[in-house]
mmCIF file of C-alpha atoms in Angstrom:
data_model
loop_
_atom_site.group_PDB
_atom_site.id
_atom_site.type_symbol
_atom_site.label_atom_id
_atom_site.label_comp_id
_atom_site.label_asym_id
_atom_site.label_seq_id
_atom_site.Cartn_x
_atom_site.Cartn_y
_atom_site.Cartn_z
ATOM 1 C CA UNK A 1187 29.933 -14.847 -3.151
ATOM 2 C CA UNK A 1188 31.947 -11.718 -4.620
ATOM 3 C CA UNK A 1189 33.995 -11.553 -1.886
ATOM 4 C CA UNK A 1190 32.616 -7.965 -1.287
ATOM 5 C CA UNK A 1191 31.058 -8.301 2.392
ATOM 6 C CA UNK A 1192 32.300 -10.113 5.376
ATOM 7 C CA UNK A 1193 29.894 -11.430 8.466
ATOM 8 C CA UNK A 1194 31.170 -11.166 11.879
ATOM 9 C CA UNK A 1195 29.659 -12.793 14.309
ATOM 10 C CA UNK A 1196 29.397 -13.027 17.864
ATOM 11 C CA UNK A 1197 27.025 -14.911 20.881
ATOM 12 C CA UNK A 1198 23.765 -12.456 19.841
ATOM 13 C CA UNK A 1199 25.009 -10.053 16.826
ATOM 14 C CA UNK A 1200 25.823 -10.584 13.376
ATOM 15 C CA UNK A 1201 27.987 -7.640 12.065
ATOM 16 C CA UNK A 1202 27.817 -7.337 8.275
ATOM 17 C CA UNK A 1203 31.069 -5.632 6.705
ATOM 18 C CA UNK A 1204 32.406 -4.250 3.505
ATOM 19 C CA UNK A 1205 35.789 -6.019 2.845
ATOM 20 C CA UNK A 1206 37.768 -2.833 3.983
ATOM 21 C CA UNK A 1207 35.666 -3.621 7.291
ATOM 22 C CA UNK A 1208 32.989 -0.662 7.200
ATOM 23 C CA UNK A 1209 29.732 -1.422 9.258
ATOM 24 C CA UNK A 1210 26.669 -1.739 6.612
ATOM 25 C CA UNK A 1211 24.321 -2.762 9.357
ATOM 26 C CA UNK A 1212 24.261 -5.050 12.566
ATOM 27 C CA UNK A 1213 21.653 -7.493 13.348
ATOM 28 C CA UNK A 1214 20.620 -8.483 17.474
ATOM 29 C CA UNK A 1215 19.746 -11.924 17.846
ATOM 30 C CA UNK A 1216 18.189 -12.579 21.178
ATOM 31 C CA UNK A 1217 19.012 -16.337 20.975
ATOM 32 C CA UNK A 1218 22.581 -17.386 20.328
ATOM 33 C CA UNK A 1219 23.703 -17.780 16.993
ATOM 34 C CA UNK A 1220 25.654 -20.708 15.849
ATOM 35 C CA UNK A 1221 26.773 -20.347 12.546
ATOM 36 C CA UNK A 1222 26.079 -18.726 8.991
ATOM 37 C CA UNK A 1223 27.003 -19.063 5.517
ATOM 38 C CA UNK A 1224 26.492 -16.135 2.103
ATOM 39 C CA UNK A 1225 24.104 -17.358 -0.722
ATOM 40 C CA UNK A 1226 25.999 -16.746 -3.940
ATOM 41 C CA UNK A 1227 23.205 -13.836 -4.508
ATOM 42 C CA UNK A 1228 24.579 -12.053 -1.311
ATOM 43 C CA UNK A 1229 22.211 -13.477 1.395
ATOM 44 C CA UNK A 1230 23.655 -14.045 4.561
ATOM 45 C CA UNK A 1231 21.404 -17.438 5.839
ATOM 46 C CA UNK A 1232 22.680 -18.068 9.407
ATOM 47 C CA UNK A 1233 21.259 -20.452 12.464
ATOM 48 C CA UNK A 1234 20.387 -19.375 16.228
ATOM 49 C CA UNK A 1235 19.689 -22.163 18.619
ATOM 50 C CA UNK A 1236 16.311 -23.535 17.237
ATOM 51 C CA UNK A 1237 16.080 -21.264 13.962
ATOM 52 C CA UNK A 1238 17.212 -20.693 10.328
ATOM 53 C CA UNK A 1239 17.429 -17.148 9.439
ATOM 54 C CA UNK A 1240 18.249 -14.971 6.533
ATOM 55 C CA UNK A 1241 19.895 -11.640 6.567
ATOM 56 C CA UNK A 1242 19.615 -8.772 3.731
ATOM 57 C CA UNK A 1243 22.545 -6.673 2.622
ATOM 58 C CA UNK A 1244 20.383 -3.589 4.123
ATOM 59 C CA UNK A 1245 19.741 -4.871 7.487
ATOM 60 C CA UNK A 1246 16.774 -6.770 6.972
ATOM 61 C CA UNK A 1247 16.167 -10.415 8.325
ATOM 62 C CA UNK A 1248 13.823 -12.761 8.775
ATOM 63 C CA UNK A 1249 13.037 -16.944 9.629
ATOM 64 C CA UNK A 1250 13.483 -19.767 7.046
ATOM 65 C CA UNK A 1251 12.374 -22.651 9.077
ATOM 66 C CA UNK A 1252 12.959 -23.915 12.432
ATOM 67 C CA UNK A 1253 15.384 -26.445 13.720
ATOM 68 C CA UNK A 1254 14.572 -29.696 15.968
ATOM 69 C CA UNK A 1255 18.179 -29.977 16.808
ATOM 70 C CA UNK A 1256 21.034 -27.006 16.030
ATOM 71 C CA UNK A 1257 22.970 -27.681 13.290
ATOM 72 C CA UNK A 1258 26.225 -25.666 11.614
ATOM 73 C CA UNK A 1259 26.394 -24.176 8.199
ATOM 74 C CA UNK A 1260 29.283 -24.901 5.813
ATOM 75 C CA UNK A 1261 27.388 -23.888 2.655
ATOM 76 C CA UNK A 1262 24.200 -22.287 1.192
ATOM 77 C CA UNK A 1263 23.307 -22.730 -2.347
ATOM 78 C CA UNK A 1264 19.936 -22.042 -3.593
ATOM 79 C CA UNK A 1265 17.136 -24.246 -2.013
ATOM 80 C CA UNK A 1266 19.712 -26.586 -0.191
ATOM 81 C CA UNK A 1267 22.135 -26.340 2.746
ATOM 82 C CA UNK A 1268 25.056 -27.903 3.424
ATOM 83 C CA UNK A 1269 25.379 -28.961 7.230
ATOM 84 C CA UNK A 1270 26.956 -30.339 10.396
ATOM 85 C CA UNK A 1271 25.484 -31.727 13.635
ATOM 86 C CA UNK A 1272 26.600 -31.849 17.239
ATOM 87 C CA UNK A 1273 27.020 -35.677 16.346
ATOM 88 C CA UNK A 1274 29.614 -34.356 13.204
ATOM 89 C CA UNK A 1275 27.203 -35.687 10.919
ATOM 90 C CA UNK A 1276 26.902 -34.164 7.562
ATOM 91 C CA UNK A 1277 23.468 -33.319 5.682
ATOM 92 C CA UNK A 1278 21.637 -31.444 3.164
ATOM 93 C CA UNK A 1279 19.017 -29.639 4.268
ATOM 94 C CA UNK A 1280 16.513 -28.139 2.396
ATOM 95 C CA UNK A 1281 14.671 -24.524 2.432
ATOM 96 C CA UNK A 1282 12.577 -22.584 0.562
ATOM 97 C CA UNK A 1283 14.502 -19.025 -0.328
ATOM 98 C CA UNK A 1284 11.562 -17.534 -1.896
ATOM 99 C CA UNK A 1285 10.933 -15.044 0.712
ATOM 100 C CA UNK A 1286 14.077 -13.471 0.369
ATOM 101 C CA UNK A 1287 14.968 -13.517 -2.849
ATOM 102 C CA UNK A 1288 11.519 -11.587 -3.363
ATOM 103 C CA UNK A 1289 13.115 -8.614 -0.671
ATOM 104 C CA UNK A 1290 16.271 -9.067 -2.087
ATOM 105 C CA UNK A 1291 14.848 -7.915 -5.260
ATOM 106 C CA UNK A 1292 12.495 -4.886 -3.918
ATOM 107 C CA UNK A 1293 16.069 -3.862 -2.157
ATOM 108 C CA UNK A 1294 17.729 -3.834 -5.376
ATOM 109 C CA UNK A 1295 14.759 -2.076 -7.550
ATOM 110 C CA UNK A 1296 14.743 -5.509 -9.773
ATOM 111 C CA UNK A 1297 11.036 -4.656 -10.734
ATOM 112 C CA UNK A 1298 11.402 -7.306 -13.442
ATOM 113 C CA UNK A 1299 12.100 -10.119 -10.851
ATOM 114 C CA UNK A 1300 9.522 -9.018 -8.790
ATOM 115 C CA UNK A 1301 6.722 -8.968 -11.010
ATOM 116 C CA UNK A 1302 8.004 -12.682 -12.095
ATOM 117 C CA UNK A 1303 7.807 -13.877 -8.343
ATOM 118 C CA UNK A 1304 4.134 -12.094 -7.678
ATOM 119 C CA UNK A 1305 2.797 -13.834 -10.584
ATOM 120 C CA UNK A 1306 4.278 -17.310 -10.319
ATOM 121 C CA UNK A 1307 5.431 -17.970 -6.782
ATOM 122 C CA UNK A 1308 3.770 -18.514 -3.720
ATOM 123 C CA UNK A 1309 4.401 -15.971 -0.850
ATOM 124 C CA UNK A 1310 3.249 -15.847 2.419
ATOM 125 C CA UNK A 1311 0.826 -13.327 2.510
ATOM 126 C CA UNK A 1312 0.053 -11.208 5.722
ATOM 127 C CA UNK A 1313 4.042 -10.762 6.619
ATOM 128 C CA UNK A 1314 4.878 -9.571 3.246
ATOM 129 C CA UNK A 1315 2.202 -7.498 2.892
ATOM 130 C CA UNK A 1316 3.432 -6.129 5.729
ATOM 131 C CA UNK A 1317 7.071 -6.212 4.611
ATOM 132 C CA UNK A 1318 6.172 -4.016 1.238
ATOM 133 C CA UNK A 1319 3.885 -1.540 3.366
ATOM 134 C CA UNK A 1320 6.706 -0.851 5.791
ATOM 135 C CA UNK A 1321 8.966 -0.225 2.912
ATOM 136 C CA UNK A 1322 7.054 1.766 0.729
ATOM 137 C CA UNK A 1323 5.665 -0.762 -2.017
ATOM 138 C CA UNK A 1324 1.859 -0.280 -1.677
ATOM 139 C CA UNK A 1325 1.864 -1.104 -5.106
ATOM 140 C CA UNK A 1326 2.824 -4.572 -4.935
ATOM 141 C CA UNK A 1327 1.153 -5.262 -1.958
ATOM 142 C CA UNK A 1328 -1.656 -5.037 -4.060
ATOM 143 C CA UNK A 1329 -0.914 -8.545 -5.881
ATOM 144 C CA UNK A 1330 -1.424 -9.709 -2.523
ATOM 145 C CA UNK A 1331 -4.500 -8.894 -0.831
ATOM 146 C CA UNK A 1332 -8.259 -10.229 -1.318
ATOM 147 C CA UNK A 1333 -9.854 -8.247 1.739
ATOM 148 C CA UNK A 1334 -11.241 -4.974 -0.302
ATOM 149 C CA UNK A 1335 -10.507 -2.624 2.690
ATOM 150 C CA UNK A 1336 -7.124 -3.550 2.509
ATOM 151 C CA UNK A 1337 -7.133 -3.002 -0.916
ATOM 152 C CA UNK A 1338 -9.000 -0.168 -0.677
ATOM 153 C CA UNK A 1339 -6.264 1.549 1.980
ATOM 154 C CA UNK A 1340 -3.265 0.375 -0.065
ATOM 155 C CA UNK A 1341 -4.686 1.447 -3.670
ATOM 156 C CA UNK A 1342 -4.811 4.986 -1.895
ATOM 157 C CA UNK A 1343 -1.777 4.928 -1.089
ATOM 158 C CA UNK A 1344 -0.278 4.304 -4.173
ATOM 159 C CA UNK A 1345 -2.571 6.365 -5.905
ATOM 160 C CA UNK A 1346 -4.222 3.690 -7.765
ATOM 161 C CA UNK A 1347 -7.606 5.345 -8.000
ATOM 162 C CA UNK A 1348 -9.141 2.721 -10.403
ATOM 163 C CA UNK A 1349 -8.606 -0.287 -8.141
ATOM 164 C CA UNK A 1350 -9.505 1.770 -4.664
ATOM 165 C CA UNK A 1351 -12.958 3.040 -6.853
ATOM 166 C CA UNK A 1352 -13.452 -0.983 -7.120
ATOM 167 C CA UNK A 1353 -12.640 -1.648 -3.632
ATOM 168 C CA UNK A 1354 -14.811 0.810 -2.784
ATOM 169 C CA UNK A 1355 -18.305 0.119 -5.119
ATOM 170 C CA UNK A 1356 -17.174 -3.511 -3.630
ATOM 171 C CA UNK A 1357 -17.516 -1.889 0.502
ATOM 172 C CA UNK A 1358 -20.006 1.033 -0.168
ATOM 173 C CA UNK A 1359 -18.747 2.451 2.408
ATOM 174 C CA UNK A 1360 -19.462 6.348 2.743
ATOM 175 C CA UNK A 1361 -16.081 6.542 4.635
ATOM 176 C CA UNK A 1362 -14.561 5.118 1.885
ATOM 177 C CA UNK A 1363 -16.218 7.192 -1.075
ATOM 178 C CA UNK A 1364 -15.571 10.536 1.296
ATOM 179 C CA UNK A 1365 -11.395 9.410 1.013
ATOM 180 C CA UNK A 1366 -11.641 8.182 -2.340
ATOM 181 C CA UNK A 1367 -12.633 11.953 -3.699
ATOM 182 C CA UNK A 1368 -10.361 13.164 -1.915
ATOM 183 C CA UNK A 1369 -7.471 11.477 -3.442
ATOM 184 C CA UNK A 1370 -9.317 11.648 -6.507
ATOM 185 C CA UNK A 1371 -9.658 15.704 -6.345
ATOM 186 C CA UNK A 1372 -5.561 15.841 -5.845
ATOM 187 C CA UNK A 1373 -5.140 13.888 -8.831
ATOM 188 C CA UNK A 1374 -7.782 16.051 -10.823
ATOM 189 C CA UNK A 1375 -9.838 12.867 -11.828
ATOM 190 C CA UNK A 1376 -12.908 14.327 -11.503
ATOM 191 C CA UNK A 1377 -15.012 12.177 -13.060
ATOM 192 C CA UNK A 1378 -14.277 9.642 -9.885
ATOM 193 C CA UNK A 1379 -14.659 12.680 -7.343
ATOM 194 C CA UNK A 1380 -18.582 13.323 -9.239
ATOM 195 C CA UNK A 1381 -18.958 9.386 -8.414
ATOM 196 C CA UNK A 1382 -17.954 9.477 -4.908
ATOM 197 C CA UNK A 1383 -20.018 12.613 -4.269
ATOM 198 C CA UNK A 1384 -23.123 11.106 -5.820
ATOM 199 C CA UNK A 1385 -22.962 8.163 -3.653
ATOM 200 C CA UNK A 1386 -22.525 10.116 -0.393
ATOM 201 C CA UNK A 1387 -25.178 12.424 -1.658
ATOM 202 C CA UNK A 1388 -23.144 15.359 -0.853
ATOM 203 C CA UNK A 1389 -25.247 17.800 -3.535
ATOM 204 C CA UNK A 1390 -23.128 20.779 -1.888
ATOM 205 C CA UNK A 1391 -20.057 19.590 -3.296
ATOM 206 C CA UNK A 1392 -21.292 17.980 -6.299
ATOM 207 C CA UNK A 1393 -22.683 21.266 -7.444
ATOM 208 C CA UNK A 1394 -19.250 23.270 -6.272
ATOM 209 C CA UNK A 1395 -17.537 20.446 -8.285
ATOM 210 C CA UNK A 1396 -19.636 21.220 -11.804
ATOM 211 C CA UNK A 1397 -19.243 24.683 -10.963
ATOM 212 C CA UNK A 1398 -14.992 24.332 -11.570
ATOM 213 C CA UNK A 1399 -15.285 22.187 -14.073
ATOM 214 C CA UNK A 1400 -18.071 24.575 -15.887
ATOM 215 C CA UNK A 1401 -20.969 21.847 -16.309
ATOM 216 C CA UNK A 1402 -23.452 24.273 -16.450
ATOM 217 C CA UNK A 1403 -25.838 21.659 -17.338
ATOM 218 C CA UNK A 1404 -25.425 19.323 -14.668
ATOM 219 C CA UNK A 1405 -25.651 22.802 -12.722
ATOM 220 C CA UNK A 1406 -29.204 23.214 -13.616
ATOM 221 C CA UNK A 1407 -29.744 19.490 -12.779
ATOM 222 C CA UNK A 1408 -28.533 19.981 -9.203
ATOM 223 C CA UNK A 1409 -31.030 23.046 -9.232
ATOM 224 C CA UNK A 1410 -33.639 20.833 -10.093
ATOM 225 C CA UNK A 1411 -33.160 18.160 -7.437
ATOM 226 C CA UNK A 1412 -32.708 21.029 -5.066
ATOM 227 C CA UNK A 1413 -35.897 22.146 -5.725
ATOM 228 C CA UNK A 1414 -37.470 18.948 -5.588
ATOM 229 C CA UNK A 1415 -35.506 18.430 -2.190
ATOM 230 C CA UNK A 1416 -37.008 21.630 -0.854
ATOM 231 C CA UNK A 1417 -33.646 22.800 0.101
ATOM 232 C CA UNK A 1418 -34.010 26.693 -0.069
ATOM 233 C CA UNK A 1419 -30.713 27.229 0.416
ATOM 234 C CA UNK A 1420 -28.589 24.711 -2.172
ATOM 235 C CA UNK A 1421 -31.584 26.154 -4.530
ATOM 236 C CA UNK A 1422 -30.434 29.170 -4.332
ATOM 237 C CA UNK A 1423 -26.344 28.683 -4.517
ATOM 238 C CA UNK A 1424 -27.204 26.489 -7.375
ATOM 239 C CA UNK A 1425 -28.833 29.797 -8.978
ATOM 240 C CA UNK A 1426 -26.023 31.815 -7.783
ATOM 241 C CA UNK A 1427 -23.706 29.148 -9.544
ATOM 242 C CA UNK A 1428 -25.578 29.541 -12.802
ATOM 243 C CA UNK A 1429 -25.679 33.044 -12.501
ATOM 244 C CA UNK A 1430 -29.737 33.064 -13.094
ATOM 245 C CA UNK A 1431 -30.916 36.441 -11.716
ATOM 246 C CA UNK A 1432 -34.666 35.530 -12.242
ATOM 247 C CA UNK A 1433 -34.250 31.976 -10.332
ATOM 248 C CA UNK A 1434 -32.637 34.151 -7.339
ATOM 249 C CA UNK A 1435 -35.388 36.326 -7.199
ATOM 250 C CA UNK A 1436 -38.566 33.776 -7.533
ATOM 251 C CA UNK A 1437 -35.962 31.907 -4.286
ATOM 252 C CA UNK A 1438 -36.025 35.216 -2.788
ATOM 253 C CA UNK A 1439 -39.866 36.250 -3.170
ATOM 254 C CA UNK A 1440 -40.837 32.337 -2.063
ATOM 255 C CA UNK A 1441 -38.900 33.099 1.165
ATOM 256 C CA UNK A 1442 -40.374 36.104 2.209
ATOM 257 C CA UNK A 1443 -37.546 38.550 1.610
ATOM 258 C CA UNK A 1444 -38.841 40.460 -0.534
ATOM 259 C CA UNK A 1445 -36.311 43.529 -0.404
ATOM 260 C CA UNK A 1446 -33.597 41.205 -0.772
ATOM 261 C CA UNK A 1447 -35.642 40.192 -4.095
ATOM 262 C CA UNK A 1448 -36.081 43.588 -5.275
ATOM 263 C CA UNK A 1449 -32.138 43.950 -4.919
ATOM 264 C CA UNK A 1450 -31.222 41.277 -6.732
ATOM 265 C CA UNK A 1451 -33.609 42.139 -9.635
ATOM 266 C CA UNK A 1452 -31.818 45.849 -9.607
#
């Protein structure tokens, strides 16, 4: 529309050009191409054989609609294109543009726009989930997807530890909970890492985890449940964690090593 970019084509390529004729990116069309026309917004919409297609400024392309019978493009404006037949009948065709003016405006960063068309328009789902994956949105994506592992893998991604915690109480999955405190323990939320631990039941972490973060009485609550596990050994880190002399020794003595006790007690 600006007169910035030219569109060569040929039998199975489209060619997209700066007007001093520099290659910004080439697109292969297995089936012949017939024709193609710019949007005033910069999208090149073209036809193959049996298909309308669009074509982004960066390369990126993807189907409209398909075609009973080829026709040829003299204009694109909006929803509606302007048309020939084989017969040299002239028509207005309509399309819906929403798909690409939604990657038109993750290409050019228009976050505003983008957050307008997630709330209010209707995309197709799986492809542009897809689409934003491949392209490094996660974020978005988000908007799109109801299954919660999906969610769940995307929300880690992004970093969105609140929504992959929900996605994951939602699966209760230990998987899940083992991945979410990890990504949780990079971010230094450690109030979701204690979560994730108690729901996998990994005490030997949990108590390594209150041990960093100095909740010494959580500490001695993990000692505790050790004890009432019967776990002689996370008893006894627990102690060692604490720093209780007298709690190593009474481990020690209960285990039969009593020089080991008498060391400790020196």
């Amino acid at each position: 529309a600006d007169m910035s970019k030219v569109a060569l084509l040929s039998k199975h390529t489209i060619t997209i050009c700066t007007r001093a004729l520099k290659q910004t990116c080439s697109i292969h069309e297995t089936i012949r191409v017939k024709s193609a026309a710019w949007e005033d917004n910069g999208v090149l919409v073209f036809t193959t054989l049996n298909h309308i297609k669009y074509a982004l400024p960066n390369g990126d392309s993807g189907i409209i609609r398909t075609l009973d019978v080829p026709i040829y493009l003299t204009k694109a404006k909006g929803s509606s294109l302007f048309c020939i037949d084989r017969e040299v009948q002239t028509g207005v065709m309509a399309i819906d543009p929403t798909e690409y003016n939604f990657k038109l405006a993750l290409v050019q960063r228009n976050l505003d726009q983008v957050l307008y068309m997630v709330r209010n328009s209707k995309l197709p789902g799986q492809s542009i989930i897809s689409y934003l994956q491949q392209k490094g949105y996660p974020e978005v994506a988000l908007h799109f997807v109801n299954d919660e592992r999906t969610r769940f893998s995307l929300a880690l991604e992004c970093g969105n530890i609140v929504v992959a915690q929900e996605a994951a109480r939602a699966l209760n999955d230990p998987d899940c909970w083992n991945s979410l405190a990890e990504a949780a323990l990079l971010q230094g939320d450690h109030q979701t890492v204690e979560t994730a631990y108690q729901r996998t039941k990994n005490f030997d972490k949990l108590s390594f985890l209150y041990l960093i973060t100095g909740n010494t009485e959580k500490l001695a609550k993990m000692l505790k449940l050790a004890e009432v596990r019967g776990n002689l050994s996370s008893q006894f880190h627990n102690a060692l964690f604490l720093g209780d002399v007298s709690e190593r020794v009474r481990i020690l003595e209960n285990t039969g090593l009593a020089p080991l006790a008498y060391l400790t007690a020196a």
